C-alpha positions as MATLAB code, in Angstrom:
seq = 'MRCLTESGKITTDVDSLRSEIRDKSVRVIDVRREDDYKKDHISTAVNLPLANLLSDDSPDRVLKLVNSMGIDDETRVVVYDDTFGALASRVAWTLEYLGHADVSLLETTYSNWKSLGLESDSQTPDVQSKGHSLKLQPDILATSDYLETAKQRDDVILIDNRERLNFLEQHIPGAISLPYRTLASDDKILRPKDDMKRLLDNRGVTGNSEIITYCGSVGTLSGLAYYALKTAGLPNAKLYVRSFKEWKNLQKPTAKQEDANYWDLSAE';
ca = [
     142.331  118.313 -145.696;
     145.032  116.918 -147.239;
     146.083  117.665 -150.905;
     144.110  115.255 -153.555;
     147.793  114.078 -154.859;
     151.191  114.377 -153.701;
     152.251  115.705 -157.454;
     149.451  118.166 -157.036;
     147.692  116.961 -160.338;
     143.706  116.437 -160.574;
     144.269  116.036 -164.467;
     147.368  114.775 -166.309;
     147.733  115.902 -169.720;
     148.375  113.451 -172.487;
     152.284  114.892 -172.625;
     152.861  114.107 -169.345;
     151.731  110.858 -169.051;
     153.247  109.796 -172.498;
     156.419  110.796 -170.873;
     155.772  109.064 -167.622;
     154.835  105.998 -169.460;
     158.094  106.046 -171.228;
     159.917  106.710 -167.646;
     158.040  103.619 -166.346;
     157.078  106.020 -163.382;
     153.001  105.653 -163.512;
     150.385  102.915 -163.158;
     147.781  103.428 -165.632;
     144.399  102.033 -165.236;
     141.600  101.588 -167.850;
     138.006  101.153 -166.482;
     136.342  100.373 -169.832;
     134.736   97.326 -170.290;
     136.994   93.890 -170.469;
     136.218   93.649 -174.056;
     136.870   96.987 -175.095;
     140.346   97.148 -173.255;
     141.512   93.747 -175.181;
     140.881   95.297 -178.487;
     143.217   98.295 -177.498;
     144.013  100.539 -174.929;
     146.727  103.058 -173.865;
     150.165  101.147 -173.719;
     151.298   99.532 -170.182;
     147.633  100.091 -168.936;
     145.859   97.743 -166.689;
     141.999   97.280 -166.748;
     139.524   97.873 -164.060;
     135.939   97.841 -165.578;
     133.944  100.160 -163.115;
     131.409   97.330 -162.658;
     134.111   94.960 -161.395;
     134.717   97.674 -158.738;
     131.021   98.390 -158.022;
     130.239   94.622 -157.531;
     131.881   94.784 -154.289;
     133.810   98.373 -153.478;
     133.887   97.661 -149.658;
     137.662   98.900 -148.697;
     139.144   95.123 -148.121;
     138.142   94.116 -151.496;
     139.374   97.319 -153.256;
     142.566   96.869 -151.374;
     143.179   93.300 -153.240;
     142.111   94.922 -156.450;
     145.004   97.601 -155.994;
     147.680   95.286 -154.879;
     147.029   92.862 -157.846;
     147.355   96.112 -160.236;
     151.221   96.651 -158.798;
     149.936   99.716 -156.942;
     151.617  100.528 -153.467;
     151.366  103.502 -151.276;
     154.020  105.280 -153.496;
     152.745  104.395 -156.828;
     151.618  107.337 -159.231;
     148.353  106.448 -160.683;
     146.332  107.718 -163.629;
     142.732  106.708 -164.553;
     140.810  106.730 -167.955;
     137.687  105.871 -169.759;
     135.961  106.816 -172.502;
     132.651  108.187 -170.991;
     133.772  111.882 -170.365;
     135.484  111.184 -167.499;
     132.560  110.057 -165.183;
     133.573  106.548 -165.014;
     137.366  107.165 -164.265;
     136.491  109.852 -161.619;
     134.578  107.340 -159.753;
     137.556  104.626 -159.745;
     139.904  107.550 -158.955;
     137.887  108.704 -155.852;
     137.486  105.228 -154.613;
     141.545  104.945 -154.553;
     141.882  108.234 -152.864;
     139.355  106.990 -150.155;
     141.354  103.854 -149.848;
     144.459  106.176 -148.972;
     146.126  106.538 -152.079;
     147.442  110.336 -152.548;
     148.777  110.407 -155.936;
     146.159  109.392 -158.340;
     144.864  111.900 -161.018;
     142.341  111.749 -164.263;
     143.510  111.681 -167.918;
     142.448  115.080 -169.162;
     140.829  113.618 -171.991;
     139.047  110.621 -173.142;
     140.425  107.369 -174.814;
     138.477  108.197 -177.846;
     140.220  111.553 -178.208;
     143.784  109.861 -177.436;
     143.201  107.721 -180.380;
     142.276  110.176 -182.619;
     145.381  111.939 -181.904;
     147.690  109.100 -183.147;
     149.145  108.554 -179.568;
     150.136  105.349 -178.187;
     147.933  102.457 -177.753;
     148.377   98.487 -178.415;
     146.471   95.466 -176.962;
     149.109   93.767 -174.907;
     148.206   92.803 -171.375;
     150.778   93.893 -169.109;
     152.632   91.479 -166.639;
     152.324   93.040 -163.319;
     153.880   91.898 -160.111;
     151.417   92.290 -157.078;
     152.194   94.695 -154.349;
     151.011   95.535 -150.802;
     149.311   98.913 -150.322;
     148.236  100.042 -147.012;
     144.560  100.826 -145.927;
     144.032  104.546 -144.433;
     140.574  105.246 -145.460;
     139.753  108.986 -145.608;
     136.119  109.333 -144.309;
     136.414  113.382 -145.031;
     135.879  112.764 -148.462;
     132.588  110.418 -147.988;
     129.118  111.394 -147.135;
     126.404  109.172 -146.229;
     122.818  109.564 -146.290;
     122.774  109.962 -142.176;
     125.502  112.388 -142.478;
     124.017  114.019 -145.101;
     120.354  114.531 -143.626;
     121.904  116.405 -140.924;
     124.575  118.201 -142.806;
     122.362  119.757 -145.215;
     120.550  121.593 -142.752;
     123.781  123.802 -141.798;
     124.563  127.051 -143.374;
     128.115  126.032 -144.223;
     127.103  123.241 -146.231;
     126.342  123.349 -150.415;
     124.726  120.285 -151.805;
     124.822  119.794 -155.637;
     122.665  117.622 -157.734;
     124.889  116.704 -161.025;
     121.804  114.744 -162.796;
     120.241  115.858 -165.984;
     118.277  119.304 -165.396;
     115.326  117.584 -166.328;
     115.665  114.758 -163.348;
     116.533  117.567 -160.934;
     113.108  119.588 -162.076;
     111.218  116.230 -161.502;
     112.733  115.114 -158.235;
     115.380  115.981 -155.879;
     117.238  116.187 -152.386;
     115.558  119.385 -150.597;
     118.195  122.050 -150.512;
     120.256  120.960 -153.601;
     121.256  123.240 -156.510;
     121.287  122.038 -159.788;
     124.751  121.925 -161.666;
     124.402  119.412 -164.720;
     127.367  116.956 -165.433;
     127.343  118.285 -169.281;
     128.607  121.703 -167.861;
     131.776  120.672 -166.417;
     133.688  119.799 -169.585;
     135.268  121.865 -172.255;
     135.317  121.002 -176.152;
     138.079  118.487 -175.831;
     138.766  118.008 -171.855;
     136.845  116.175 -169.448;
     136.933  119.246 -166.894;
     136.922  123.076 -168.125;
     140.176  124.884 -167.528;
     140.493  126.305 -163.633;
     139.413  129.938 -164.314;
     136.595  128.883 -166.268;
     135.761  126.350 -163.506;
     135.643  128.730 -161.173;
     133.168  131.007 -162.832;
     130.956  128.521 -163.616;
     130.716  127.643 -159.890;
     130.648  131.007 -158.680;
     127.897  131.773 -161.046;
     126.180  129.095 -158.854;
     126.737  130.279 -155.503;
     129.395  127.542 -155.026;
     132.511  129.277 -153.542;
     134.507  130.114 -150.323;
     135.164  127.566 -147.367;
     131.708  125.760 -147.627;
     131.714  121.841 -147.324;
     130.280  120.738 -150.595;
     128.472  117.469 -151.019;
     127.840  116.234 -154.484;
     125.423  113.357 -155.537;
     123.862  111.884 -158.619;
     121.583  109.076 -159.684;
     122.905  105.921 -158.265;
     126.650  105.351 -158.067;
     128.527  108.130 -157.834;
     129.858  108.569 -161.329;
     128.378  111.935 -162.610;
     128.995  113.547 -159.104;
     132.686  111.964 -158.860;
     133.111  113.900 -161.985;
     131.931  117.129 -160.121;
     133.814  116.119 -157.160;
     137.329  116.693 -159.022;
     135.841  119.558 -160.808;
     135.431  121.410 -157.425;
     139.192  120.356 -157.017;
     140.169  122.028 -160.054;
     138.584  125.116 -159.071;
     140.684  125.475 -155.662;
     137.545  123.953 -153.510;
     139.152  121.055 -151.443;
     136.340  120.624 -149.154;
     133.932  118.341 -150.923;
     132.748  115.164 -150.187;
     130.940  112.396 -152.448;
     127.357  111.079 -151.475;
     128.488  107.732 -153.214;
     125.105  105.845 -153.173;
     123.320  108.764 -154.451;
     119.876  109.658 -155.174;
     118.766  105.960 -155.798;
     119.608  105.304 -152.209;
     117.925  108.226 -150.746;
     114.720  107.637 -152.554;
     114.730  104.014 -151.385;
     115.098  105.035 -147.791;
     112.176  107.345 -148.301;
     113.801  110.557 -147.214;
     112.361  113.622 -148.001;
     112.299  114.934 -151.784;
     111.427  118.043 -153.179;
     110.363  119.050 -156.749;
     110.932  122.202 -158.597;
     107.396  123.924 -158.706;
     108.073  126.424 -161.345;
     108.026  123.987 -164.965;
     109.884  126.839 -166.885;
     112.912  127.010 -164.342;
     116.059  127.294 -166.462;
     118.977  128.696 -164.843;
     121.374  129.982 -167.400;
     123.666  130.973 -165.004;
     124.975  127.592 -164.661;
     125.868  127.581 -168.335;
];
């Protein structure tokens, strides 16, 4: 299993990003809506609204988007949002699936960046198009067919990252509940490594298991969980991108938590 990034970073702290922006050694991607981006954004950031990406996230089309943002194989990329890291995670995962090695998440949201008084502006940078190769990484993607077979194996853990009540009502059989809200700290999109490891240990998510994450529809909440696993030193993770919505539409089996009072505090 290859490392997530050549720089070894899963999240990038604000001071490091400020330094990289000054050195012109990073491409920053803002995944908020275009109207929000135009009002203000982190200096030098380019805009890739998640809705734009999801309108057609086929590899060939994503490759064109990446090229238009001035990203080649060697470009260091940092992605941010204002939605607790979930939207940024989905974009970062897509770049990784495309074969881009050096991509990480800003450790905090744009609102927090602004509250710290850090550099922002409303200028759209002039970006020269580049050429990125296409080296798909199927080892980080789970399809419905793959999941249906894999979840029967003893060495596979399936994680549902939706709200707890959604899980109680209906989930993929065999999944365990790890709500996305449990992944963050007070001011960071993800808990510190040791804290995250404790959280996952409490849910039995340890060792060399293959771990597949899913959420409601497009892989945002579970994308955040994908990177949470990485921060805890669990690299063998896959994202079921189409998630529970596709699973239900395909009329595959679902389960309900029979005990209506179920509330596993060990996940907290």
